[in-house]
Amino acid sequence: MPSWFFYIIQCSDQTLYTGITTDIPRRLKEHNAKKGAFYTQNKTPVKLVYQEEMFNQSQARKREAQIKHLTRKEKLKFITTL
């Protein structure tokens, strides 16, 4: 069974983007090639600032939803305190 990952990337404009994937290196390449999410297409290059392995897609989506509800300040604290 493939592992899923929840991840946070920092865009070139210092904004944070959260997502899920089964392959982080591939997904980062897609974001930086402007083939990733619409949000990141004009904010490259992006860099990975956090990743968390999940057991399945459902778990990854729940974690993504949980973190997306945080403010930027809360997300930065989350990233730096781990």
C-alpha positions as a LaTeX table, in Angstrom:
\begin{tabular}{lrrr}
\hline
Residue & $x$ (\AA) & $y$ (\AA) & $z$ (\AA) \\
\hline
Met1 & 0.00 & 0.00 & 0.00 \\
Pro2 & 1.49 & 3.37 & $-0.98$ \\
Ser3 & 2.29 & 5.90 & 1.72 \\
Trp4 & 0.72 & 9.31 & 1.53 \\
Phe5 & 2.30 & 12.55 & 2.61 \\
Phe6 & 0.95 & 15.83 & 3.85 \\
Tyr7 & 3.35 & 18.65 & 2.95 \\
Ile8 & 3.84 & 22.38 & 3.24 \\
Ile9 & 5.86 & 24.37 & 0.74 \\
Gln10 & 7.01 & 27.96 & 0.91 \\
Cys11 & 6.52 & 29.90 & $-2.30$ \\
Ser12 & 8.86 & 32.57 & $-3.64$ \\
Asp13 & 6.56 & 35.27 & $-2.25$ \\
Gln14 & 6.88 & 33.66 & 1.23 \\
Thr15 & 3.30 & 32.36 & 1.23 \\
Leu16 & 2.65 & 28.80 & 2.38 \\
Tyr17 & 0.87 & 26.11 & 0.38 \\
Thr18 & $-0.34$ & 22.82 & 1.80 \\
Gly19 & $-1.00$ & 19.65 & $-0.14$ \\
Ile20 & $-0.94$ & 15.87 & $-0.19$ \\
Thr21 & 0.87 & 13.44 & $-2.46$ \\
Thr22 & 2.32 & 9.95 & $-2.70$ \\
Asp23 & 5.63 & 11.25 & $-4.08$ \\
Ile24 & 7.08 & 14.46 & $-2.65$ \\
Pro25 & 10.09 & 14.83 & $-5.01$ \\
Arg26 & 7.84 & 14.42 & $-8.07$ \\
Arg27 & 5.29 & 16.86 & $-6.66$ \\
Leu28 & 7.93 & 19.51 & $-5.93$ \\
Lys29 & 9.23 & 19.18 & $-9.48$ \\
Glu30 & 5.67 & 19.68 & $-10.75$ \\
His31 & 5.19 & 22.79 & $-8.62$ \\
Asn32 & 8.52 & 24.25 & $-9.76$ \\
Ala33 & 7.77 & 23.39 & $-13.41$ \\
Lys34 & 4.52 & 25.36 & $-13.06$ \\
Lys35 & 2.51 & 22.16 & $-13.56$ \\
Gly36 & 1.44 & 21.92 & $-9.94$ \\
Ala37 & $-1.46$ & 23.68 & $-8.29$ \\
Phe38 & $-2.75$ & 26.88 & $-9.89$ \\
Tyr39 & $-1.86$ & 28.76 & $-6.69$ \\
Thr40 & 1.86 & 28.01 & $-7.03$ \\
Gln41 & 2.23 & 28.52 & $-10.78$ \\
Asn42 & 3.39 & 32.13 & $-10.53$ \\
Lys43 & 5.14 & 31.77 & $-7.18$ \\
Thr44 & 8.10 & 29.58 & $-8.10$ \\
Pro45 & 10.54 & 28.47 & $-7.01$ \\
Val46 & 8.94 & 26.67 & $-4.10$ \\
Lys47 & 10.74 & 24.82 & $-1.34$ \\
Leu48 & 9.60 & 22.08 & 1.01 \\
Val49 & 9.37 & 23.27 & 4.60 \\
Tyr50 & 7.43 & 20.39 & 6.19 \\
Gln51 & 6.36 & 16.85 & 5.43 \\
Glu52 & 4.48 & 14.22 & 7.38 \\
Glu53 & 3.92 & 10.62 & 6.30 \\
Met54 & 0.37 & 9.30 & 6.56 \\
Phe55 & $-1.00$ & 5.79 & 6.40 \\
Asn56 & $-3.59$ & 6.52 & 3.70 \\
Gln57 & $-5.14$ & 9.24 & 1.56 \\
Ser58 & $-8.03$ & 9.83 & 3.96 \\
Gln59 & $-5.66$ & 10.49 & 6.84 \\
Ala60 & $-3.59$ & 12.84 & 4.68 \\
Arg61 & $-6.68$ & 14.81 & 3.59 \\
Lys62 & $-7.83$ & 15.18 & 7.18 \\
Arg63 & $-4.43$ & 16.49 & 8.24 \\
Glu64 & $-4.38$ & 18.90 & 5.30 \\
Ala65 & $-7.82$ & 20.24 & 6.23 \\
Gln66 & $-6.74$ & 20.62 & 9.86 \\
Ile67 & $-3.64$ & 22.65 & 8.97 \\
Lys68 & $-5.35$ & 24.75 & 6.27 \\
His69 & $-7.60$ & 26.20 & 8.96 \\
Leu70 & $-4.63$ & 27.65 & 10.81 \\
Thr71 & $-3.55$ & 31.24 & 10.35 \\
Arg72 & $-0.20$ & 31.95 & 8.72 \\
Lys73 & 1.26 & 32.74 & 12.12 \\
Glu74 & $-0.01$ & 29.42 & 13.51 \\
Lys75 & 1.37 & 27.53 & 10.49 \\
Leu76 & 4.80 & 29.11 & 10.94 \\
Lys77 & 4.77 & 28.16 & 14.62 \\
Phe78 & 3.70 & 24.62 & 13.70 \\
Ile79 & 6.57 & 24.30 & 11.21 \\
Thr80 & 9.23 & 25.68 & 13.54 \\
Thr81 & 8.25 & 23.85 & 16.73 \\
Leu82 & 8.54 & 20.35 & 15.31 \\
\hline
\end{tabular}
